[in-house]
PDB file of C-alpha atoms and ligand atoms in Angstrom:
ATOM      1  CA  UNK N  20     -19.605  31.798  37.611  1.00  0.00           C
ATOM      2  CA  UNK N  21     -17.212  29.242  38.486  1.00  0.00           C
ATOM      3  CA  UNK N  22     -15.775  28.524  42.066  1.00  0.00           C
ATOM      4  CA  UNK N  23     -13.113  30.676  43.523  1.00  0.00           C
ATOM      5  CA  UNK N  24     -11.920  29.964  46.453  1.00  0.00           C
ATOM      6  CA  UNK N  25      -9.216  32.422  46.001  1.00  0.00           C
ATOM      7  CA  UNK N  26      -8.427  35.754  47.682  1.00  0.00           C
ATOM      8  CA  UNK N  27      -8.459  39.232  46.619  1.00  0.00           C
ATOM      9  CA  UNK N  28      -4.627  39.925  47.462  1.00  0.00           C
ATOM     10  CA  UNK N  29      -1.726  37.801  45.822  1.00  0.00           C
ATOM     11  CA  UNK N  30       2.037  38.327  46.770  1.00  0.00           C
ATOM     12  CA  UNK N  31       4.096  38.483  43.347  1.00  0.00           C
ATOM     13  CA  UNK N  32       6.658  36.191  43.043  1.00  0.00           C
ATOM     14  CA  UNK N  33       6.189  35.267  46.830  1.00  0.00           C
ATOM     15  CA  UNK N  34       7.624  38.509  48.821  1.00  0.00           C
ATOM     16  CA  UNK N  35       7.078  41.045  45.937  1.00  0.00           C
ATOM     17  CA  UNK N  36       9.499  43.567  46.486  1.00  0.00           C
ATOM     18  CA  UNK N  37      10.790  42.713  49.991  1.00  0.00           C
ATOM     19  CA  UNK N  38      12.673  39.408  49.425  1.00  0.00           C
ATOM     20  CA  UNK N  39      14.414  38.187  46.439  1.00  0.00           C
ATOM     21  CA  UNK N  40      11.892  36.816  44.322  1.00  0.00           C
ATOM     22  CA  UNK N  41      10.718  33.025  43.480  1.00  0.00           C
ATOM     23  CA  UNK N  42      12.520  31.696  46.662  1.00  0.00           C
ATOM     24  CA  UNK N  43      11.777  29.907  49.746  1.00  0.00           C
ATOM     25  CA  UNK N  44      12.524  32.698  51.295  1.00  0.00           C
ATOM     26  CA  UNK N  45      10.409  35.247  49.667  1.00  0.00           C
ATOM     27  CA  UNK N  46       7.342  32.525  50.679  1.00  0.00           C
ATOM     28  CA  UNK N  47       8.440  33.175  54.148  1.00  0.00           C
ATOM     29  CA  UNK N  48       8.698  36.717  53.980  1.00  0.00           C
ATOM     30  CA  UNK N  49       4.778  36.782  51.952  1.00  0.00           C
ATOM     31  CA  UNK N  50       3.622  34.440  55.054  1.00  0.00           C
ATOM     32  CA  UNK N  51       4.911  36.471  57.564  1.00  0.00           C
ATOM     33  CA  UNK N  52       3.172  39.555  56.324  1.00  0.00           C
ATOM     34  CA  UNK N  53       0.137  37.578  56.661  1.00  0.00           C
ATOM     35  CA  UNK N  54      -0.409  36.493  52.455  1.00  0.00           C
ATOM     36  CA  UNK N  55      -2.981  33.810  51.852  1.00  0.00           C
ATOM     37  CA  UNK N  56      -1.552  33.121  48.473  1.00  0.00           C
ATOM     38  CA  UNK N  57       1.933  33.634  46.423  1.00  0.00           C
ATOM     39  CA  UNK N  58       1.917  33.797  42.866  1.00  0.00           C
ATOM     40  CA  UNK N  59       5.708  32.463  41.634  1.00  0.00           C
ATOM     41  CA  UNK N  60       6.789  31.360  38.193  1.00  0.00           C
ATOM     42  CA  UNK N  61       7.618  27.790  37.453  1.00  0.00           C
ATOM     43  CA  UNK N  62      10.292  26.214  34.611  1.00  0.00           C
ATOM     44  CA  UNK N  63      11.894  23.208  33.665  1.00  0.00           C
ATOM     45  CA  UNK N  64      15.499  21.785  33.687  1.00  0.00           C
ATOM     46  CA  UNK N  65      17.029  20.507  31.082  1.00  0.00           C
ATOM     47  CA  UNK N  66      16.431  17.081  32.812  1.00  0.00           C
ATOM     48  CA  UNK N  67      12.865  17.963  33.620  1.00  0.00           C
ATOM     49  CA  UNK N  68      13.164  19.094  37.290  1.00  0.00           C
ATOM     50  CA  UNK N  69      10.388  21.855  37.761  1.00  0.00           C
ATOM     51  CA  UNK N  70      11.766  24.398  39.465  1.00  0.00           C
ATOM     52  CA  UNK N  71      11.248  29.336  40.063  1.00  0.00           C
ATOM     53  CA  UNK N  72      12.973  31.315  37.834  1.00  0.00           C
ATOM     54  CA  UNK N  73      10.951  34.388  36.503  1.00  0.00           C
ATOM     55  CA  UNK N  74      13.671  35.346  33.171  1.00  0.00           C
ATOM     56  CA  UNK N  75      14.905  32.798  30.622  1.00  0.00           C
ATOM     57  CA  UNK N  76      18.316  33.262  31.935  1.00  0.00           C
ATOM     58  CA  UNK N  77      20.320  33.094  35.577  1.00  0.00           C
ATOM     59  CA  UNK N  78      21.638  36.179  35.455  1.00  0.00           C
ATOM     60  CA  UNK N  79      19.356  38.776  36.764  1.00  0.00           C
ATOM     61  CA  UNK N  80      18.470  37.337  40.253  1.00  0.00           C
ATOM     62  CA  UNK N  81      21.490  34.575  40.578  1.00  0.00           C
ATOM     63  CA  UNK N  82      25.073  34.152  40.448  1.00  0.00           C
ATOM     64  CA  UNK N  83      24.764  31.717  37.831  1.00  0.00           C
ATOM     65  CA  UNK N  84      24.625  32.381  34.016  1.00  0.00           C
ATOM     66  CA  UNK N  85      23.387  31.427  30.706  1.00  0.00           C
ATOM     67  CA  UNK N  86      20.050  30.179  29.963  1.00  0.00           C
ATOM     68  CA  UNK N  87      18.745  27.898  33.165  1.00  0.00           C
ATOM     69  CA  UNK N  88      16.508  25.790  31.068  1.00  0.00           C
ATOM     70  CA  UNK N  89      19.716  24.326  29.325  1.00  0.00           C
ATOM     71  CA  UNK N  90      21.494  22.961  32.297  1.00  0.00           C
ATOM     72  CA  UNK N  91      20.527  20.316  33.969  1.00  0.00           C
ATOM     73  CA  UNK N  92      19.583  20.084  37.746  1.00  0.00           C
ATOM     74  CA  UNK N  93      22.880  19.120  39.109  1.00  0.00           C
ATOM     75  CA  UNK N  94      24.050  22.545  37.545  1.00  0.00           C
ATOM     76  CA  UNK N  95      21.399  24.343  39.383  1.00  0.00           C
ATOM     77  CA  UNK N  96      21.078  23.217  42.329  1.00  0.00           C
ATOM     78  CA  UNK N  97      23.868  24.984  43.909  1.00  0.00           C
ATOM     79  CA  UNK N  98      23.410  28.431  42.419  1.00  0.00           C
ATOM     80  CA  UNK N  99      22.288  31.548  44.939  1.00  0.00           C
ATOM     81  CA  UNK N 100      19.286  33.096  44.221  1.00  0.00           C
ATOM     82  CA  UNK N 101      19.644  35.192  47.584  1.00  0.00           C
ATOM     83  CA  UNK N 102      22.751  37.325  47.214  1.00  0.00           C
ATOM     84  CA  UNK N 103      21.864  39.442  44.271  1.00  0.00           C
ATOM     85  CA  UNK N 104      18.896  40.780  46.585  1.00  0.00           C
ATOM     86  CA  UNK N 105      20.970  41.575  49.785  1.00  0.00           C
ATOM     87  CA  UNK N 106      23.576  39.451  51.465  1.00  0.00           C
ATOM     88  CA  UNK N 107      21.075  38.506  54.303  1.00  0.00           C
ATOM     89  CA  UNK N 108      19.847  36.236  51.738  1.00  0.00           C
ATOM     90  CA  UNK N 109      23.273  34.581  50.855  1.00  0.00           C
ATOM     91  CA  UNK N 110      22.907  31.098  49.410  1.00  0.00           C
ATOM     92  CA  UNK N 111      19.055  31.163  49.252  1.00  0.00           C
ATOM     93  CA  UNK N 112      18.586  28.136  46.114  1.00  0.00           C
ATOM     94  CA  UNK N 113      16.311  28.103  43.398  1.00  0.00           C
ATOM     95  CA  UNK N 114      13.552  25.919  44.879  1.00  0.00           C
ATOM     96  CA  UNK N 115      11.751  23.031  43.465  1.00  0.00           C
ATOM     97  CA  UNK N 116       8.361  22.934  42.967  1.00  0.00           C
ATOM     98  CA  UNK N 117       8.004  20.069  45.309  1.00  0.00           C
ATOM     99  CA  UNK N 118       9.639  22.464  47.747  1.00  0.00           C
ATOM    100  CA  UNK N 119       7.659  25.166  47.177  1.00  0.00           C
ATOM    101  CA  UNK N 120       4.467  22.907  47.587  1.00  0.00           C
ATOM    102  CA  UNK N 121       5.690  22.067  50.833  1.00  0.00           C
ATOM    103  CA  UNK N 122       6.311  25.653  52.376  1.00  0.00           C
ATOM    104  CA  UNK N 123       2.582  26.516  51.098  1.00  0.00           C
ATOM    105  CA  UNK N 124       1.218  23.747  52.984  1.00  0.00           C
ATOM    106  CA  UNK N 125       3.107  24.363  56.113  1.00  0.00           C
ATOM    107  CA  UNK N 126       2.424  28.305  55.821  1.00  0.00           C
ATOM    108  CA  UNK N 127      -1.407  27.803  54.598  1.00  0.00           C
ATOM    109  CA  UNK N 128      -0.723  29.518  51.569  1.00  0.00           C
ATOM    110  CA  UNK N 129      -2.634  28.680  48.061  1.00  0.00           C
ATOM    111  CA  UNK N 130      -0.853  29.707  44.947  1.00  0.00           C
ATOM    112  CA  UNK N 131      -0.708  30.828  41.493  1.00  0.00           C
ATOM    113  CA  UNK N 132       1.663  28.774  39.429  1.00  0.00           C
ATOM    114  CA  UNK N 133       2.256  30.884  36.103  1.00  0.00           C
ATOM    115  CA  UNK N 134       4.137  28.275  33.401  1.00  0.00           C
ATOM    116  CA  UNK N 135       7.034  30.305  32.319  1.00  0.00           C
ATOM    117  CA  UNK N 136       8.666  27.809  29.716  1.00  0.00           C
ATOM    118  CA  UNK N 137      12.192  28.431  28.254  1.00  0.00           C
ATOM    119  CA  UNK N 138      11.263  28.934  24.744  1.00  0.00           C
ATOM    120  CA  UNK N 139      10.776  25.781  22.368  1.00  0.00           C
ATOM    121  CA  UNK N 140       9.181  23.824  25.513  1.00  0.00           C
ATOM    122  CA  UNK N 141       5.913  25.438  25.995  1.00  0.00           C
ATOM    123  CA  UNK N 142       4.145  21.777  25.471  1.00  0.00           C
ATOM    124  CA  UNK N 143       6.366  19.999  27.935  1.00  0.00           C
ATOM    125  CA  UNK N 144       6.109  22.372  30.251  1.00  0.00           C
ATOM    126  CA  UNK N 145       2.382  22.907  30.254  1.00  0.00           C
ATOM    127  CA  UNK N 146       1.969  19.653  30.914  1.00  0.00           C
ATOM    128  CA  UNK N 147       5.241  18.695  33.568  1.00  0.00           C
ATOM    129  CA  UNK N 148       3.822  21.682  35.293  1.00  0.00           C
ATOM    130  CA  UNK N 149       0.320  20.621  35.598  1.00  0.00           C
ATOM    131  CA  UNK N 150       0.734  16.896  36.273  1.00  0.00           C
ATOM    132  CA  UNK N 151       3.226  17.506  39.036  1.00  0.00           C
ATOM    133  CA  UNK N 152       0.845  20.399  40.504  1.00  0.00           C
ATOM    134  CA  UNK N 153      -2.196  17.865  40.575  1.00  0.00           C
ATOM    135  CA  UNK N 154       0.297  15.492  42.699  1.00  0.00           C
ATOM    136  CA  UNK N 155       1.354  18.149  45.054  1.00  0.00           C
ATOM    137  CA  UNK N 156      -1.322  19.739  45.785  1.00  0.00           C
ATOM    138  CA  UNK N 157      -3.524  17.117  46.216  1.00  0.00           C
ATOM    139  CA  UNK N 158      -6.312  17.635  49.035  1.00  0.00           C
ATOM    140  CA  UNK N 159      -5.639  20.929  49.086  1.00  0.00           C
ATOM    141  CA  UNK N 160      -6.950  24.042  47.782  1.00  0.00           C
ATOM    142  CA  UNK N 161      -6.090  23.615  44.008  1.00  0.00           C
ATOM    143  CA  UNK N 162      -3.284  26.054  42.377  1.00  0.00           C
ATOM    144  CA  UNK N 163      -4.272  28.171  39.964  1.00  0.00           C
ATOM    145  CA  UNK N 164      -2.308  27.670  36.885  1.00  0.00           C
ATOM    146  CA  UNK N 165      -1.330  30.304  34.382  1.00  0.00           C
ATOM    147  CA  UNK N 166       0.530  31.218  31.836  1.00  0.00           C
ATOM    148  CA  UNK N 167       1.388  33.862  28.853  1.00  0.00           C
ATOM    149  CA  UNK N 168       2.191  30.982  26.138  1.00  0.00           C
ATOM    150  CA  UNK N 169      -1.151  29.303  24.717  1.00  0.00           C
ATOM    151  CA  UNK N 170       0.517  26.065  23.908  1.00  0.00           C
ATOM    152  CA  UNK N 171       1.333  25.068  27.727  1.00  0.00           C
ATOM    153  CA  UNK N 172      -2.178  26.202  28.345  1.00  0.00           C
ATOM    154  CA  UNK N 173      -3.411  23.819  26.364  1.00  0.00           C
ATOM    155  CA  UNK N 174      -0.424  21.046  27.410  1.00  0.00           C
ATOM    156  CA  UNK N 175      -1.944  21.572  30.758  1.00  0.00           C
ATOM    157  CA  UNK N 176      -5.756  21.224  30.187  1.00  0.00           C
ATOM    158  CA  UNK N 177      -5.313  18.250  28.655  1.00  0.00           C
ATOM    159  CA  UNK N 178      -2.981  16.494  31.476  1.00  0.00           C
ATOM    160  CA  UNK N 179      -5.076  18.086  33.923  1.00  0.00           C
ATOM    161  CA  UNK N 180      -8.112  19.244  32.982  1.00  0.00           C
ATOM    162  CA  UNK N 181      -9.564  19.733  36.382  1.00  0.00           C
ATOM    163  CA  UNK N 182      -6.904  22.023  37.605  1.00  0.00           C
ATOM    164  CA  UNK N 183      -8.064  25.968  37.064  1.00  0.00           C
ATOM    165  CA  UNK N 184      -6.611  27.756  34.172  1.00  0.00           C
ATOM    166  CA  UNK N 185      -6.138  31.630  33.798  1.00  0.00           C
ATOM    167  CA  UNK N 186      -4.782  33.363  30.744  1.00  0.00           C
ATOM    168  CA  UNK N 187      -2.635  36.041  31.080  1.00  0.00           C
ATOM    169  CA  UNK N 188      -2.215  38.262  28.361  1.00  0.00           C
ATOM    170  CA  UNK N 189       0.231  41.405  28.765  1.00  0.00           C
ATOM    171  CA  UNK N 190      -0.743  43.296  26.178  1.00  0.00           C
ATOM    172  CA  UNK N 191      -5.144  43.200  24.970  1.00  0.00           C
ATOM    173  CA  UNK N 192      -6.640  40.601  22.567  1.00  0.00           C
ATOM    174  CA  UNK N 193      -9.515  41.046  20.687  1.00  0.00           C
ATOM    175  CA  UNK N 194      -9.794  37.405  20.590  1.00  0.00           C
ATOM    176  CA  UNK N 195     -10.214  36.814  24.409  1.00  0.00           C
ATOM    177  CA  UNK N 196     -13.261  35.404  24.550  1.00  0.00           C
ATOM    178  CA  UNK N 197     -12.884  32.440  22.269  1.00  0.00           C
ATOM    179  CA  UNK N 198      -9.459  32.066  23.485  1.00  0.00           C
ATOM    180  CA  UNK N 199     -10.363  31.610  26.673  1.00  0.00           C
ATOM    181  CA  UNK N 200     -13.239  29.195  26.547  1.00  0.00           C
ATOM    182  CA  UNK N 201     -11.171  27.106  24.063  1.00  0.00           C
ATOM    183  CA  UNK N 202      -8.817  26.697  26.785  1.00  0.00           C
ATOM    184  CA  UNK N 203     -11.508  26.255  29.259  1.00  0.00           C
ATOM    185  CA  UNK N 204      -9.598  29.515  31.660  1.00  0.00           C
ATOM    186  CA  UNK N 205     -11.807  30.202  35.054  1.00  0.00           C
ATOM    187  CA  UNK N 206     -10.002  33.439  34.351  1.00  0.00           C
ATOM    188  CA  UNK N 207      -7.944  36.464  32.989  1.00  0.00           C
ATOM    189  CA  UNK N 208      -4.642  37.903  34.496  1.00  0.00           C
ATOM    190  CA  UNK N 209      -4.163  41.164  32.898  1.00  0.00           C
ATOM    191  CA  UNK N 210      -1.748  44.061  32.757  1.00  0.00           C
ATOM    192  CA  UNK N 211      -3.831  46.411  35.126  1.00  0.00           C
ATOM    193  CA  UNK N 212      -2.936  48.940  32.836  1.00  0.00           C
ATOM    194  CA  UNK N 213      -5.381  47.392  30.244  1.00  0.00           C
ATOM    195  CA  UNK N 214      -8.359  47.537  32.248  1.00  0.00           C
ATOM    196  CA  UNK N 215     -11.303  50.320  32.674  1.00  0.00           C
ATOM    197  CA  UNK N 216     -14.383  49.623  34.220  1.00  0.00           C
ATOM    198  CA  UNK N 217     -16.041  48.650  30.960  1.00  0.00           C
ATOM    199  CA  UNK N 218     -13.806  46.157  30.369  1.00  0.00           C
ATOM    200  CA  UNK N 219     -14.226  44.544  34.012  1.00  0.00           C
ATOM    201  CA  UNK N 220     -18.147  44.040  32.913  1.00  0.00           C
ATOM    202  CA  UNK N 221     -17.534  42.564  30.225  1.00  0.00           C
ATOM    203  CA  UNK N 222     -15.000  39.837  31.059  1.00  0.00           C
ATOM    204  CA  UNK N 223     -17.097  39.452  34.406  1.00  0.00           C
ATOM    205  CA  UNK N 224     -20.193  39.287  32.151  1.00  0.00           C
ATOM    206  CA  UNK N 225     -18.309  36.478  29.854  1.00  0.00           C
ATOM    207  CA  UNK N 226     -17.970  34.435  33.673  1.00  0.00           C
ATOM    208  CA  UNK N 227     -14.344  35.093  33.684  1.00  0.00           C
ATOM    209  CA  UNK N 228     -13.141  35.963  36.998  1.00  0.00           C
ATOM    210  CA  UNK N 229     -10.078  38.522  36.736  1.00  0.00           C
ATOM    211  CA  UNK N 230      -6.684  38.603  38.618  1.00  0.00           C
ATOM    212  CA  UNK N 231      -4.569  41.995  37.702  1.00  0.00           C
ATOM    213  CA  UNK N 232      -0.675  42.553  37.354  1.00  0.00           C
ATOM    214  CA  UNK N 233       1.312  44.097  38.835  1.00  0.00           C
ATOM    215  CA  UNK N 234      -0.065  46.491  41.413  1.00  0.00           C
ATOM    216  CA  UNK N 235       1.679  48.425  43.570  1.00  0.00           C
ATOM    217  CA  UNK N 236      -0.253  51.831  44.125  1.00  0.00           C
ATOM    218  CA  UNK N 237      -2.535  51.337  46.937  1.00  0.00           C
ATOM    219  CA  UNK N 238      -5.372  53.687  45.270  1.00  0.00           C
ATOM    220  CA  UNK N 239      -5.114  52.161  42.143  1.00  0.00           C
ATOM    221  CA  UNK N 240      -5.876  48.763  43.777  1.00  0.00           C
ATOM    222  CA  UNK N 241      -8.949  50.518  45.498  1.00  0.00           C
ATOM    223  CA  UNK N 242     -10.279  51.255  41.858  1.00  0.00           C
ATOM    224  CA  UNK N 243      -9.829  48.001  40.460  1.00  0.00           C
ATOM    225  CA  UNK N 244     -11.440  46.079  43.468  1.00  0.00           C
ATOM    226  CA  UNK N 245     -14.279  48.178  43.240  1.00  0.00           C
ATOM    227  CA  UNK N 246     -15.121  47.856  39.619  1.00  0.00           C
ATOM    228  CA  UNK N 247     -15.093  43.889  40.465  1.00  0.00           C
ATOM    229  CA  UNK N 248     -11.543  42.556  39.833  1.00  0.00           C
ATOM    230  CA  UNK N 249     -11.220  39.431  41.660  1.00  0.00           C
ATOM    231  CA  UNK N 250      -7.701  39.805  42.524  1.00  0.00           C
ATOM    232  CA  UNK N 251      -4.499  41.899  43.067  1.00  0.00           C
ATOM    233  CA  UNK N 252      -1.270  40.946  42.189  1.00  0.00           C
ATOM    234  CA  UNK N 253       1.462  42.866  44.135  1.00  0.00           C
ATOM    235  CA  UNK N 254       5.093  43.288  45.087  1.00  0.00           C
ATOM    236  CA  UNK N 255       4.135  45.961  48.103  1.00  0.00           C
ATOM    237  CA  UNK N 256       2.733  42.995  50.199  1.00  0.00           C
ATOM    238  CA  UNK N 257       3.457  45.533  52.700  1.00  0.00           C
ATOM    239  CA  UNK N 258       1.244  48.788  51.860  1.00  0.00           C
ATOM    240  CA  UNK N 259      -1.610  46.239  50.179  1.00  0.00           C
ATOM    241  CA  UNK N 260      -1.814  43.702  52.760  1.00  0.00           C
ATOM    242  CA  UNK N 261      -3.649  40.074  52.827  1.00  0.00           C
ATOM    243  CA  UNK N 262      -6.673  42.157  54.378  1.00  0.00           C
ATOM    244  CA  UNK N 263      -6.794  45.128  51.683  1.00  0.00           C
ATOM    245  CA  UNK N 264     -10.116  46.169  50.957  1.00  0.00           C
ATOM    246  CA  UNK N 265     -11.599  48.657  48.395  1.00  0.00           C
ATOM    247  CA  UNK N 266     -12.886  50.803  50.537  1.00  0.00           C
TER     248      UNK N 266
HETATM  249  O1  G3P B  23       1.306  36.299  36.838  1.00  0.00           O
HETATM  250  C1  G3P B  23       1.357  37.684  36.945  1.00  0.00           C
HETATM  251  C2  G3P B  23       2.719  38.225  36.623  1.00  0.00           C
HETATM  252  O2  G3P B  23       3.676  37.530  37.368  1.00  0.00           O
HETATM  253  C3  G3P B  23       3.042  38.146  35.161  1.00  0.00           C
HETATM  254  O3  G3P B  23       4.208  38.822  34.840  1.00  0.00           O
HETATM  255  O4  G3P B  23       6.574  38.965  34.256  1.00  0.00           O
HETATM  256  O5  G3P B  23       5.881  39.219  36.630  1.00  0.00           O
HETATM  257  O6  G3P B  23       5.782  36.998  35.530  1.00  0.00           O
HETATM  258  P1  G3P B  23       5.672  38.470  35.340  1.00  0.00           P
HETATM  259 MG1   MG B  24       4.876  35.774  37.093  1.00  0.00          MG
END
């Protein structure tokens, strides 16, 4: 089985539930709860600046609108990502990667990049992602990329072959096996709700380590960890802290 250096508890989107997500902030908040890694979701400008946004468009968790992979960084740079989540946040930016590379290193924290391209630039940003993730985290424990769209999977293998891949798949695939090797993925990230135990020997039988989204039930995390998932994804980095066990 392939080296993992990872742990068994990730903090979705950096704070999960408890700061607004894919901010500084929210890698603060994930830190101070004692989270050894963040997962966060990564996209590109218009003018190729790599920067967290989880949804296509601004709306949802900004006070900018329209689709944020159209606009260039100038036109992003100055939008709040905070106040939609409470107005202690006010003014909180969409981070760059570069940014968010530094905050893990200061806080310790290794991380889960998942490729979320604006559709049309899955190739671009498979491979923007993975190149500038190489640079940033060099010496350091290396990010785990992922992503839902196959094409920046592959974009990223071959820029950086040597970083560790993980497909995520939302809904099952029959196909998973030959997907995955083709892509050369140390791993799966599934929709917990896809799992039983059978399935967990399987994949761990095929060498695939497994990280599960989105967790947020305490005793359901128990179960999974105890038929052999590798990791948790979760917004209640509260209730399932960095030291959660299965038992
Ligand atoms: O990477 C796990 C999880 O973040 C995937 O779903 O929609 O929260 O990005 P989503
Ligand atoms: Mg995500």
């Amino acid at each position: 089985m392939s080296n993992w250096p990872y742990p068994h508890i990730v903090a979705h989107r950096g704070g999960g539930k408890l700061a607004p997500e894919n901010t500084l902030a929210a890698i603060d908040v994930g830190a101070r709860y004692g989270h050894t890694m963040i997962e966060f979701d990564a996209r590109l400008s218009q003018d190729g600046q790599i920067f967290l946004l989880h949804d296509d468009t601004l709306e949802r968790t900004s006070n900018g609108w329209g689709v944020a992979g159209e606009l260039p960084w100038d036109k992003l740079l100055n939008v709040d990502a905070g106040s939609w989540f409470s107005s202690k946040f006010k003014g909180e930016p969409l981070p760059l990667l570069s940014q968010v590379a530094e905050r893990c290193k200061q806080h310790g924290m290794m991380a889960n990049i998942e490729i979320k391209p604006t559709t049309g630039t899955e190739t671009q940003t498979g491979e923007m992602v993975a190149l500038a993730a190489r640079q940033l985290w060099e010496g350091q424990t290396a990010p785990l990329l992922s992503s839902f769209a196959i094409a920046a999977l592959e974009a990223a293998q071959n820029a950086a072959p040597e970083l560790p891949r993980g497909l995520l798949l939302d809904e099952w695939r029959d196909d998973w096996r030959e997907l995955t090797q083709r892509l050369g993925c140390v791993s799966i990230h599934l929709n917990h709700k896809l799992l039983d135990e059978a399935r967990v020997r399987e994949l761990k039988a095929a060498g695939l380590r497994i990280l599960v989204y989105t967790v947020n039930a305490p005793q359901r995390a128990r179960t999974l960890l105890r038929w052999g998932v590798d990791a948790i994804c979760t917004d209640r980095i509260d209730t399932i802290g960095a030291d959660f066990k299965a038992q």
